[in-house]
Coordinates of C-alpha atoms in Angstrom, one line a residue:
X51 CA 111.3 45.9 39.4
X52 CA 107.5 45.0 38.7
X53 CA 107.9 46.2 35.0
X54 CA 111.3 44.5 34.1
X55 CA 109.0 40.9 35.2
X56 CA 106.1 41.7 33.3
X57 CA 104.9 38.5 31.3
X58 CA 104.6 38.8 27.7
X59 CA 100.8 39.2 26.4
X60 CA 99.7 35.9 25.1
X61 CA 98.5 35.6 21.5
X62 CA 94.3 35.0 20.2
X63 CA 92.3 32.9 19.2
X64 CA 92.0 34.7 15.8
X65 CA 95.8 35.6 15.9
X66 CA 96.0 32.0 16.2
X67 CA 93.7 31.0 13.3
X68 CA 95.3 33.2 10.6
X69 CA 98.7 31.6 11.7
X70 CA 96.6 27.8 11.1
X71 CA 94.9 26.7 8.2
X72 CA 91.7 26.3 9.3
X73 CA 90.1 29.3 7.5
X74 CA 91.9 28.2 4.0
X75 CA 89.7 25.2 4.7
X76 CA 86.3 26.5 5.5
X77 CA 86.4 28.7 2.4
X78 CA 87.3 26.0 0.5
X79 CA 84.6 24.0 1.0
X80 CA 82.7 26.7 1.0
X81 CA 83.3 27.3 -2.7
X82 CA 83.1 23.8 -3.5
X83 CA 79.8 23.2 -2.1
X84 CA 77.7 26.2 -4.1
X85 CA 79.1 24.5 -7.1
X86 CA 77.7 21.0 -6.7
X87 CA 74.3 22.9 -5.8
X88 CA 74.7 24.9 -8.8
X89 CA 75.4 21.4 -10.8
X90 CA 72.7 19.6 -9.4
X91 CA 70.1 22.0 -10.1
X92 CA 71.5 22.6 -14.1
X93 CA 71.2 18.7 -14.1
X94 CA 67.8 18.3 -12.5
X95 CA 66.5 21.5 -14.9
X96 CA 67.4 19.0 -18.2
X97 CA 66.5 16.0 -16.4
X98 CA 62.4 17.8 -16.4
X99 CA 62.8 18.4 -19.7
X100 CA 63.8 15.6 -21.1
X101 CA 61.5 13.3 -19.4
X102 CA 58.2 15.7 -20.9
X103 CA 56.8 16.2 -17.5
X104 CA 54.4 18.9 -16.9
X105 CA 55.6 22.4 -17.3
X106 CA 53.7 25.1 -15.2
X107 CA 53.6 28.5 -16.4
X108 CA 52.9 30.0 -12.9
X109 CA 52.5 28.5 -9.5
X110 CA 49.3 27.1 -8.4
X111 CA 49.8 29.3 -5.3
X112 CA 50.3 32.8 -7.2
X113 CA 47.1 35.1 -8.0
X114 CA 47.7 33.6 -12.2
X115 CA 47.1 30.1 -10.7
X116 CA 43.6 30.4 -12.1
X117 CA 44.6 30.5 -15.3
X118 CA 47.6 28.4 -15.2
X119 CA 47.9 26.3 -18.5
X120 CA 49.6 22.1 -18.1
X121 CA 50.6 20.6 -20.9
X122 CA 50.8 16.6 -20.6
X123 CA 52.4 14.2 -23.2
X124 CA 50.0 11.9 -24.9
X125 CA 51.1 9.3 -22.5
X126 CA 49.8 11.0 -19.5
X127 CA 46.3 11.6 -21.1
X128 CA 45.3 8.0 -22.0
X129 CA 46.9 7.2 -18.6
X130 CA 44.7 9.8 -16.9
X131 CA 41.4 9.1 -19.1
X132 CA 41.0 12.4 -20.1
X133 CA 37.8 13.6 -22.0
X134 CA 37.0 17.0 -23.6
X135 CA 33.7 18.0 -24.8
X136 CA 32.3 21.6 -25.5
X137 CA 29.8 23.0 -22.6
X138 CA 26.4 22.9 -24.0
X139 CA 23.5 24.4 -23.2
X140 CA 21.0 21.9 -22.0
X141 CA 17.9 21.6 -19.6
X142 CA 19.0 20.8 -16.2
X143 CA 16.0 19.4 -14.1
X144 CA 16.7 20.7 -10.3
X145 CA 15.4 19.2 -6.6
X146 CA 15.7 19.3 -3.7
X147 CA 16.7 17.1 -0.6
X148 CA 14.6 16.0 1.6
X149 CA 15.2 13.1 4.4
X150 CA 13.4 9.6 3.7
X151 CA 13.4 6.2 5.2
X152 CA 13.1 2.8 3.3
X153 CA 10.4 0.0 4.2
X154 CA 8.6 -3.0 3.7
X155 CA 6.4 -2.8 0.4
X156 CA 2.8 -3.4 2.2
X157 CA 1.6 -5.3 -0.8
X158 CA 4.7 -7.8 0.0
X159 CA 4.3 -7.7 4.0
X160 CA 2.4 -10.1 6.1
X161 CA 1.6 -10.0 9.5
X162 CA 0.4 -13.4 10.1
X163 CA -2.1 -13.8 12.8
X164 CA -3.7 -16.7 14.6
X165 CA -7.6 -16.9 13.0
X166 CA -8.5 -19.0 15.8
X167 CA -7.2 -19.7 19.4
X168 CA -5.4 -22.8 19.4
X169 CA -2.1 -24.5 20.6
X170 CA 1.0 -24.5 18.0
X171 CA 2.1 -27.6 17.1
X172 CA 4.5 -27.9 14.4
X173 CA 6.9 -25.0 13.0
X174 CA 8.1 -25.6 9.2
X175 CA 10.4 -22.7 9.0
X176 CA 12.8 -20.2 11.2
X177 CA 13.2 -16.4 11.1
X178 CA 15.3 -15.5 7.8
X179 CA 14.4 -18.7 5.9
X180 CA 13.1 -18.0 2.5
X181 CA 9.9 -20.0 1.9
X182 CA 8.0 -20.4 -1.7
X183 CA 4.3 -19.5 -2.2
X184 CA 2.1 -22.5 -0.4
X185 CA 4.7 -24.0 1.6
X186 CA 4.0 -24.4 4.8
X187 CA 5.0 -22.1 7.3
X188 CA 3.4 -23.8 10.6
X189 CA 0.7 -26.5 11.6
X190 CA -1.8 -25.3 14.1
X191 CA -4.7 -27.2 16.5
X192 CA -7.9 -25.8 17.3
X193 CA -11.4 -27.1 18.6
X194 CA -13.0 -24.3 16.5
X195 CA -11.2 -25.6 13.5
X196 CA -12.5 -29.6 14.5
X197 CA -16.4 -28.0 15.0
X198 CA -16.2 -26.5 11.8
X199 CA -15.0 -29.4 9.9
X200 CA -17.5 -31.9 11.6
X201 CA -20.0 -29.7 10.3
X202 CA -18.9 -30.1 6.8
X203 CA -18.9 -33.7 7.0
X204 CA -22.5 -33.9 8.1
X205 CA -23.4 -31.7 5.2
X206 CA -21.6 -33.9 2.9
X207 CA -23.5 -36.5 4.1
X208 CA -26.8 -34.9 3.9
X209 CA -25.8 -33.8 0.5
X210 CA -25.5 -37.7 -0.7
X211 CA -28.6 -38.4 0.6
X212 CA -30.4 -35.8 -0.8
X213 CA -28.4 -36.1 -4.5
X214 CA -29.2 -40.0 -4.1
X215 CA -33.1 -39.0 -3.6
X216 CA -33.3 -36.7 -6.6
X217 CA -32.0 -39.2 -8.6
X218 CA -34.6 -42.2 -8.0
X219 CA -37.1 -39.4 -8.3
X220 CA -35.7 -38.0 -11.8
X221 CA -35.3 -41.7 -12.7
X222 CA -39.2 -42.9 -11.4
X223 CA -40.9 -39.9 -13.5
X224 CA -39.0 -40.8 -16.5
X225 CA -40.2 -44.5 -16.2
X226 CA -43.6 -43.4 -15.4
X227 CA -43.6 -41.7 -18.6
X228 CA -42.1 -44.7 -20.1
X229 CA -45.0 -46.7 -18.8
X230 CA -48.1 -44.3 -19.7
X231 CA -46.6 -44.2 -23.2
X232 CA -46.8 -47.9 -23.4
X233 CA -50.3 -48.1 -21.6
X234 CA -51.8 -45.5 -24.5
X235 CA -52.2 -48.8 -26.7
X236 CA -54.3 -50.8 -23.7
X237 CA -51.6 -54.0 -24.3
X238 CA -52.8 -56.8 -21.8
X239 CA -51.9 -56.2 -18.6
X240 CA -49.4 -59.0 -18.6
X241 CA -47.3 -58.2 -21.0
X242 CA -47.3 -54.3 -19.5
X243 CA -46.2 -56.1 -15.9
X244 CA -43.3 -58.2 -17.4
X245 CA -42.3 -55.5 -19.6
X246 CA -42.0 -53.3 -16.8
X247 CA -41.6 -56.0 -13.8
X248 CA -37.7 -54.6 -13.1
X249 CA -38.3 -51.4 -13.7
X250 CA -38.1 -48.9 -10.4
X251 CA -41.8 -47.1 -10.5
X252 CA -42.6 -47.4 -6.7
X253 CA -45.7 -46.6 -5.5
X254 CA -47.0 -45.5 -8.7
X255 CA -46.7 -49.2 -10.4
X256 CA -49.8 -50.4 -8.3
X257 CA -51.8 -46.9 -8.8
X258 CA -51.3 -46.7 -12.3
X259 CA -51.5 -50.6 -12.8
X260 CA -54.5 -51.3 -10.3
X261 CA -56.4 -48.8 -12.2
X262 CA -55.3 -49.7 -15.5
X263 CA -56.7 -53.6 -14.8
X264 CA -59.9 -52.2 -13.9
X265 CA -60.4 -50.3 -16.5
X266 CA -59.5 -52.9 -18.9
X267 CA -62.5 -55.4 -16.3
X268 CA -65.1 -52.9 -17.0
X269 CA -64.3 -52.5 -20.7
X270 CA -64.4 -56.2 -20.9
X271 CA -67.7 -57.0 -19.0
X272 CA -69.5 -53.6 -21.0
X273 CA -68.0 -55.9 -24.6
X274 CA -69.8 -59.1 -23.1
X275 CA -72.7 -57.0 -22.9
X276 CA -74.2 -56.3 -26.0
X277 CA -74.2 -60.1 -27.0
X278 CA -76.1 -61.2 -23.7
X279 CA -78.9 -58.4 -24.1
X280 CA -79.3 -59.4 -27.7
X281 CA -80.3 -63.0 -26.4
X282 CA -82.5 -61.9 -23.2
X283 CA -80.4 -62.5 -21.1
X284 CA -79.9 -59.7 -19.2
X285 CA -82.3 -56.5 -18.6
X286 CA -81.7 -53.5 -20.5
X287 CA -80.9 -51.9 -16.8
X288 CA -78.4 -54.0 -16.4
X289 CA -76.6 -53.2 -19.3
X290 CA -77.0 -49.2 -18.7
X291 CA -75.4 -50.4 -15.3
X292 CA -72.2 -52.1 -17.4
X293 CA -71.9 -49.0 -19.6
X294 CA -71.7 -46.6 -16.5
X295 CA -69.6 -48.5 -14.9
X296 CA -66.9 -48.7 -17.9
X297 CA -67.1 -45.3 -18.4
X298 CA -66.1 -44.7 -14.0
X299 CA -63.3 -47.2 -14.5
X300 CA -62.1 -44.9 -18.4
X301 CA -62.5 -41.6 -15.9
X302 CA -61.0 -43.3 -12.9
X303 CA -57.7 -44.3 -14.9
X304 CA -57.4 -41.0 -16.9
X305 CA -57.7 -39.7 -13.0
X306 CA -55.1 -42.1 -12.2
X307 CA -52.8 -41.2 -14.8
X308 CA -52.3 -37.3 -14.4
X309 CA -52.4 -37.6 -10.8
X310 CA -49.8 -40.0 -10.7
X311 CA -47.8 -37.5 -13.4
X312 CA -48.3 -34.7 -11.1
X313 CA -47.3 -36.3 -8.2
X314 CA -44.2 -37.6 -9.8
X315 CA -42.7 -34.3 -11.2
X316 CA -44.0 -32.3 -8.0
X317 CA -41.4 -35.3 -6.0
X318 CA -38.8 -34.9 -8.6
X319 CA -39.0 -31.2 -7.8
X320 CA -39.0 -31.2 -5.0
X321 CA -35.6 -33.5 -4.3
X322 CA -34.1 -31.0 -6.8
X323 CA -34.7 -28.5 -4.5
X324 CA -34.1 -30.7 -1.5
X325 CA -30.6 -31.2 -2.9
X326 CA -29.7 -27.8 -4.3
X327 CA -30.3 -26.6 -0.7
X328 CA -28.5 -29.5 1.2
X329 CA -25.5 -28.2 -1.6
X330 CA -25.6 -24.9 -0.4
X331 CA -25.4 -26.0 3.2
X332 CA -22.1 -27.1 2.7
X333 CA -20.9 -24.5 0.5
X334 CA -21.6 -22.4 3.5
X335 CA -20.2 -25.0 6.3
X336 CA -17.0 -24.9 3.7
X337 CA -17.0 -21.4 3.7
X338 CA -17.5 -21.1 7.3
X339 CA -14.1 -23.4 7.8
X340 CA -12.4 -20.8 5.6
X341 CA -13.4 -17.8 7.2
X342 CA -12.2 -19.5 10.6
X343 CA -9.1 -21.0 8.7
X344 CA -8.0 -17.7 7.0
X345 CA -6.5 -16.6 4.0
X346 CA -3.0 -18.4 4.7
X347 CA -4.5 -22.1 4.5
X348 CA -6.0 -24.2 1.8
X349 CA -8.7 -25.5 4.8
X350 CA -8.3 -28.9 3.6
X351 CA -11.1 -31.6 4.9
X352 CA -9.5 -33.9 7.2
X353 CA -9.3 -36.9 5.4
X354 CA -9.7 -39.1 9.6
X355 CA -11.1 -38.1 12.6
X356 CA -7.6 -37.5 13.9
X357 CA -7.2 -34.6 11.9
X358 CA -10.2 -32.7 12.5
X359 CA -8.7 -29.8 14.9
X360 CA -5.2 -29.4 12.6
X361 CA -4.7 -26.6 10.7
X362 CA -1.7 -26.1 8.4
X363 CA -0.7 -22.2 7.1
X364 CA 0.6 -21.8 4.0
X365 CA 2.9 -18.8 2.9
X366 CA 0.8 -16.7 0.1
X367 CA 4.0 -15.4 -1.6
X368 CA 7.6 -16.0 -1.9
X369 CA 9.1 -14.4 1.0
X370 CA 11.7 -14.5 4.2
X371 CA 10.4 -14.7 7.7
X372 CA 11.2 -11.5 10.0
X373 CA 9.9 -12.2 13.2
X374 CA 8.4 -15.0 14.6
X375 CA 6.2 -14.7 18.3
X376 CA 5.7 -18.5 18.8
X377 CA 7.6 -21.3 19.4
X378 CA 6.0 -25.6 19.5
X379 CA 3.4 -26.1 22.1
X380 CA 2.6 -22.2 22.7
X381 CA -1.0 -21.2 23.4
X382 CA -2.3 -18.3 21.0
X383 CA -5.8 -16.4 21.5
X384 CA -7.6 -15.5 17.8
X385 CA -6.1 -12.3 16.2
X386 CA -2.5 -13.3 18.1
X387 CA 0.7 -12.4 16.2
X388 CA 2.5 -15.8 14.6
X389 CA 4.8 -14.5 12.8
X390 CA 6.0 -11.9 9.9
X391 CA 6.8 -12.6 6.5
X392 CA 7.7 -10.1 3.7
X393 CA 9.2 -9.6 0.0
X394 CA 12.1 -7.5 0.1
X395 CA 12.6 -8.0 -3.4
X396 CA 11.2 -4.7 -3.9
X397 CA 11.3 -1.7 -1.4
X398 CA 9.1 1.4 -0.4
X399 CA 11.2 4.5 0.0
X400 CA 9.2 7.3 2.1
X401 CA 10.0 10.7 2.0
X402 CA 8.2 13.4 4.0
X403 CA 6.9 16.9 2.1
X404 CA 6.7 20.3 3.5
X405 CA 4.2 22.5 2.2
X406 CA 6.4 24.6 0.2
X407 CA 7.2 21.5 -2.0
X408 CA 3.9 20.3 -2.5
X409 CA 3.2 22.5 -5.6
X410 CA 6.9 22.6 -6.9
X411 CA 7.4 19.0 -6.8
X412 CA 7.1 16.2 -9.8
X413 CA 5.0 13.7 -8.1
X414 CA 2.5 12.6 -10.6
X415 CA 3.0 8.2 -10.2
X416 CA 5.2 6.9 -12.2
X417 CA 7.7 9.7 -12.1
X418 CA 11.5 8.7 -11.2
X419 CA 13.0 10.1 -7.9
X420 CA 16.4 9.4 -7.0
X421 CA 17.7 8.9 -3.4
X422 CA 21.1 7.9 -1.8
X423 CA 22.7 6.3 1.4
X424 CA 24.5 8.6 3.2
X425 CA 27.0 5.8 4.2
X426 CA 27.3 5.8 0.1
X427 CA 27.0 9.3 -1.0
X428 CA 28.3 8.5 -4.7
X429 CA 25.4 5.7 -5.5
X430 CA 22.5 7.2 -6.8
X431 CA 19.8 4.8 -6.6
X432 CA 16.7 5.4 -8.9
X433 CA 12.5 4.8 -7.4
X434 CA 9.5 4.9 -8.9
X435 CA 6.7 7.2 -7.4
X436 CA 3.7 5.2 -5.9
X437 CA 1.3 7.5 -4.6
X438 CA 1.0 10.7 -1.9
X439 CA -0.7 10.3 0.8
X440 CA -3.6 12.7 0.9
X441 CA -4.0 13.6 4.6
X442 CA -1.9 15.8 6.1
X443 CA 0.3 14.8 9.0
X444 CA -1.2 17.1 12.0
X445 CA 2.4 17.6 14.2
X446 CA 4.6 17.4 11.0
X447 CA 2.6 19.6 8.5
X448 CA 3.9 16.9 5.9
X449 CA 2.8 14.6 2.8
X450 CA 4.0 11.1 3.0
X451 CA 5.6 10.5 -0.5
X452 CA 6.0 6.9 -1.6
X453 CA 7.8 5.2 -4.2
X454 CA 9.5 1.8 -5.0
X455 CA 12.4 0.8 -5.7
X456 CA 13.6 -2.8 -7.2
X457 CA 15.8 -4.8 -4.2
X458 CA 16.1 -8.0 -5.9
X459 CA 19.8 -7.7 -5.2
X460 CA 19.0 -7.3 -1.0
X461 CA 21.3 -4.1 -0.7
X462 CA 18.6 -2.1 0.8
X463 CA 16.9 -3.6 4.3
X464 CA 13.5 -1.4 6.0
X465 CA 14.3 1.7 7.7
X466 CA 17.3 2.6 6.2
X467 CA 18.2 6.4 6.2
X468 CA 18.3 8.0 3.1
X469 CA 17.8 11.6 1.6
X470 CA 15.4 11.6 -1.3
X471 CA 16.0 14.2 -4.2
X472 CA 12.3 15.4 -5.3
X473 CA 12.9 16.6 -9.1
X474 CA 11.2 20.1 -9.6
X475 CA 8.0 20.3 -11.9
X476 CA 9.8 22.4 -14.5
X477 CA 13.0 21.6 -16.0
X478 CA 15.2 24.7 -16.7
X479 CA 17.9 25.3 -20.1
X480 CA 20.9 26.3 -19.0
X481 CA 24.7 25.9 -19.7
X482 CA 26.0 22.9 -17.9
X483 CA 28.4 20.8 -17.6
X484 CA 29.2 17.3 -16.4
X485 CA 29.8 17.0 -12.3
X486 CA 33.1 15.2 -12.5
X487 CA 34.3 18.3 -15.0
X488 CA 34.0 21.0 -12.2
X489 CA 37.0 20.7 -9.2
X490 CA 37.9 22.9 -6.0
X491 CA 40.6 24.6 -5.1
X492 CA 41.0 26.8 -1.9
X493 CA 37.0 27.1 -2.0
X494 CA 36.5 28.0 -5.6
X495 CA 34.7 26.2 -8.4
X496 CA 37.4 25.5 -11.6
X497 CA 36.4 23.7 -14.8
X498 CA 39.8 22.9 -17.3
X499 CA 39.6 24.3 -20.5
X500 CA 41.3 22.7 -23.4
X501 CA 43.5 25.5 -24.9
X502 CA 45.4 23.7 -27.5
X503 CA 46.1 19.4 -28.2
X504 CA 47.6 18.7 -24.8
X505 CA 47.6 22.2 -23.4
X506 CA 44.6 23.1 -20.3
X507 CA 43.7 25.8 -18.8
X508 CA 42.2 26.1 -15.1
X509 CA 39.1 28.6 -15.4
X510 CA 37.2 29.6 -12.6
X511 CA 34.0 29.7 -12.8
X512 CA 30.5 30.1 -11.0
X513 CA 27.5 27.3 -10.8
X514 CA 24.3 27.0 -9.6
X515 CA 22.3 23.8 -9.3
X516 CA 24.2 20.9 -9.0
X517 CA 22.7 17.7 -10.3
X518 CA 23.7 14.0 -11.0
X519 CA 23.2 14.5 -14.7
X520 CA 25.1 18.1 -14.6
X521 CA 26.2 21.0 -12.8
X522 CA 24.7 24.7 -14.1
X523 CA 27.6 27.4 -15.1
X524 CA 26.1 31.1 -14.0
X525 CA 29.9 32.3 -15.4
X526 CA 33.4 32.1 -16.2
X527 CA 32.7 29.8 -19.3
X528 CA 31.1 30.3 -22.6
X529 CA 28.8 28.1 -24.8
X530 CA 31.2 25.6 -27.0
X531 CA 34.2 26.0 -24.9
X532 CA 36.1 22.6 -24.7
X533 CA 36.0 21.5 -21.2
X534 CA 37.6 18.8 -19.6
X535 CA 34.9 16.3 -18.6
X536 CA 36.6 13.4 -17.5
X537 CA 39.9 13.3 -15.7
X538 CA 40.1 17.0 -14.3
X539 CA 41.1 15.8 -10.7
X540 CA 44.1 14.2 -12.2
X541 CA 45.0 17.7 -13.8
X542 CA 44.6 19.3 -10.7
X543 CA 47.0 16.6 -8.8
X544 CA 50.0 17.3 -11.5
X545 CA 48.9 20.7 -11.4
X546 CA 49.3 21.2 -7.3
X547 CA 52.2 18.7 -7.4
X548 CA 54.4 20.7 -9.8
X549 CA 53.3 23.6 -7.8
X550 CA 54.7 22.3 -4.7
X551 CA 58.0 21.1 -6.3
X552 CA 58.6 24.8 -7.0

C-alpha cells in the first residue's frame, strides 16, 4: 500500500542544468573572452614596437638586471640630457667631515660700548637698519665729555696768547736788527727816531736810543775840544776828562747794543718755546677728549657752550645693527653695552679639529675648504682658510679652524650649522668618475656604460671616496670605458619602469 504511493524522485540541480542552456552560455563566453585577451596583448606587443620605446633584454628584478642593456631613440636622449665620457684616471683630492658653525667676521663686528657714563639722548638708527661708515648711530651726554672739552678751549686760548706773544717778539728782534743796521752809520738821532718812530721796538727803542744820543753828546763835546785847547781855553785835564768820557759813552752803547741783541733773541726764544708747549697742551687736552670720546666719534669741539657735554657715535664701517641695549633717556656706566653692529657681507665658518686631522689636513691660509647646510645638502659652498688657532681646546682636545666665506648675497646668518669638508694634504690618482654618473639600486653602486649609439649597459661597480668633483671606482669598470655622466637616473627610471610593466 505504502509502495504503490511512493512519490516520484525529483530531478537535480545538474539534471536540471544540462536540460537549460546555461552551461552552453558560460563556455561561450568563456571562449570569447581568452580571445580578446589574446588580441589585446598581440595589439599592445606592435603598439611597443612601433612607438620605439625602450626594449629590456631582462627584467630589472632578475639576477641579469646588472647587466641589462636599454636602448632609447634619439628623441629620448636629448630629452633626457644624456652625456657619455670615458672614465679617466685622475687625482681625486679626499676629506673628511667634520661639524662647523658660521659667525660674525671679528674684523666686521662691533660691540659698541659707552666710553663714558652718561644719559642717551638721541637714537639715529634701529636694530636691522643698515647704516654707512660715519653716520651716526646715537648722540650721547656726559659731564666727563663737557670737562674735557672746556679744557681744550682754555688751551686754545692759552695757545693764541702764547702764538700772539711769539710773534711781537720774532717781529721786535727783527726790527731791532733793522735799527742797529741803520745806527752803524751814526745818522742824527732825528732822522733814526722818525725813521723808526712807528715801528714796534718796545723797551729796547729808549735803551738802544738813550744810549745812542749819548754817545753821539760825548763824541760831540770830545770834537769841540781840540779847538778850545788850541786857544787856552780849557786845561789840558779837562780835555783828557772829554776824551774819557767819549770813549765810556762808545763802550756804553756797544754794551747797549749786544745786550739789547741778546735780550731780544733770548725773548723771541723763549715765546717759541712758550708757544710750542702751550701747542702741545692742547694736542694733549684733544687727545684726552678722544680717548674719553672713543674710537666711534669724530670728538668734534663744541662750537657753544650748550654743546659741551654731547657726544655723537659714528658707525666705523658699513654695517646692520644686531642688538641694541638702550633706548632715549637711559643711564649707561663707562664700558656699558650700546649696541652691536656687524658686516655680514662676509662670514667666518669654524670648524673644530681632532687630533688625528691635524697632520692629515690642508690647512696652510689661503687653502679652499668647502662646507654645506644640512637643510641644503646639494649646495656646496666654497671658504677660504684664515688661520688655526694654536691652543688647544682643554675639554675638547680640538683646533678651532677658521675660514671666510663671501655673504654679500645674506644667505648665510652667525651660527648656522654646517659640516665642513677638510681636503686631505695629498691628493691621490685614481679612476673616477663624475658623482651624478654613479646610481643605486637595491644597495649597489651602478655606473651606465655606453655599449653601442643608443644602446647602455648597467655595470655594477665598486667606489671608494666620494667627492664633489668625482667619485673613486675600486672595480667593475675599466680606464676609457664610455660612461654615462649625465642623465643616468633617467636611465634607471625607463629602466625600472619597463621592468615593472613586465
Amino acid at each position: 500500500m505504502t509502495s504503490s504511493k511512493q512519490v516520484a524522485k525529483r530531478p537535480g540541480i545538474w539534471h536540471r542544468l544540462q536540460k537549460s542552456s546555461v552551461i552552453p552560455n558560460i563556455v561561450g563566453l568563456g571562449i570569447v573572452g581568452a580571445a580578446a585577451f589574446f588580441a589585446l596583448q598581440m595589439e599592445y606587443a606592435q603598439q611597443h614596437g612601433e612607438e620605439g620605446e625602450p626594449v629590456v633584454a631582462a627584467s630589472a628584478n632578475d639576477e641579469g638586471a646588472a647587466h641589462a642593456d636599454v636602448q632609447l631613440s634619439q628623441e629620448k636622449i636629448q630629452r633626457a640630457g644624456i652625456c657619455v665620457r670615458p672614465a679617466e684616471r685622475g687625482a681625486l683630492l679626499p676629506y673628511h667631515q667634520v661639524p662647523g658653525r658660521t659667525d660674525y667676521d671679528a674684523n666686521l663686528r662691533l660691540e659698541m660700548t659707552a666710553p663714558v657714563a652718561g644719559i642717551v639722548t638721541v637714537l639715529h638708527t634701529q636694530v636691522g637698519q643698515a647704516c654707512r661708515s660715519g653716520e651716526p648711530l646715537l648722540e650721547l651726554s656726559s659731564p666727563e665729555v663737557g670737562q674735557a672739552r672746556s679744557e681744550i678751549l682754555h688751551r686754545q686760548s692759552e695757545c693764541d696768547v702764547a702764538q700772539r706773544r711769539y710773534d711781537n717778539a720774532l717781529t721786535i728782534c727783527d726790527n731791532l736788527e733793522q735799527l742797529l743796521k741803520a745806527l752803524a752809520t751814526s745818522p742824527p738821532l732825528r732822522e733814526i727816531e722818525q725813521k723808526f718812530a712807528d715801528i714796534l721796538l718796545g723797551d729796547f727803542r729808549q735803551r738802544v736810543l738813550g744810549s745812542y744820543a749819548e754817545r753821539e753828546f760825548a763824541r760831540s763835546v770830545a770834537a769841540d775840544t781840540g779847538e778850545l785847547e788850541q786857544t787856552g781855553v780849557i786845561s789840558s785835564r779837562m780835555v783828557r776828562e772829554r776824551a774819557t768820557a767819549r770813549s765810556v759813552a762808545d763802550a756804553t752803547f756797544q754794551g747797549a747794543v749786544e745786550q739789547c741783541r741778546i735780550d731780544a733773541q733770548e725773548r723771541r726764544d723763549i715765546a717759541r718755546s712758550e708757544l710750542e708747549e702751550s701747542k702741545r697742551q692742547l694736542e694733549i687736552s684733544r687727545e684726552q677728549l678722544t680717548a674719553i670720546a672713543g674710537p666711534w666719534s669724530k670728538a668734534e669741539v663744541a662750537d657753544s657752550d650748550s654743546r659741551l657735554n654731547e657726544l655723537t657715535l659714528r658707525a666705523p664701517f658699513d654695517g646692520v645693527v644686531q642688538h641694541r641695549h638702550v633706548a632715549v633717556g637711559s643711564r649707561f656706566e663707562q664700558r656699558g653695552n650700546l649696541l652691536e653692529l656687524a658686516d655680514t657681507s662676509r662670514i667666518w665658518v669654524r670648524a673644530e679639529l681632532h687630533e688625528g686631522h691635524w697632520d692629515t689636513a690642508e690647512l696652510s691660509p689661503g687653502s679652499q675648504i668647502k662646507f654645506v647646510l644640512p637643510s641644503d645638502g646639494d649646495r656646496v659652498w666654497s671658504a677660504e682658510v684664515q688661520f688655526t688657532e694654536g691652543e688647544v681646546d682643554e675639554q675638547t682636545r680640538t683646533l678651532s679652524l677658521v675660514a671666510a666665506t663671501d655673504n654679500r648675497r645674506h644667505e648665510l646668518r652667525p651660527g648656522m650649522f654646517v659640516w665642513v669638508r677638510i681636503p686631505h694634504r695629498h691628493a691621490e690618482a685614481t679612476l673616477m668618475v663624475p658623482p651624478n654618473a654613479v646610481v643605486e639600486y637595491e644597495g649597489d653602486k651602478f655606473v651606465f656604460v655606453e655599449s653601442a649609439p643608443g644602446s647602455y649597459r648597467m655595470q655594477k661597480v665598486t667606489i671608494g671616496v666620494e667627492t664633489p668633483e668625482g667619485v673613486e671606482v675600486l672595480s667593475g669598470l675599466d680606464e676609457g670605458t664610455p660612461v654615462v655622466c649625465e642623465g643616468a637616473f633617467q636611465i634607471k627610471s625607463e629602466l625600472l619602469l619597463e621592468g615593472e610593466a613586465e
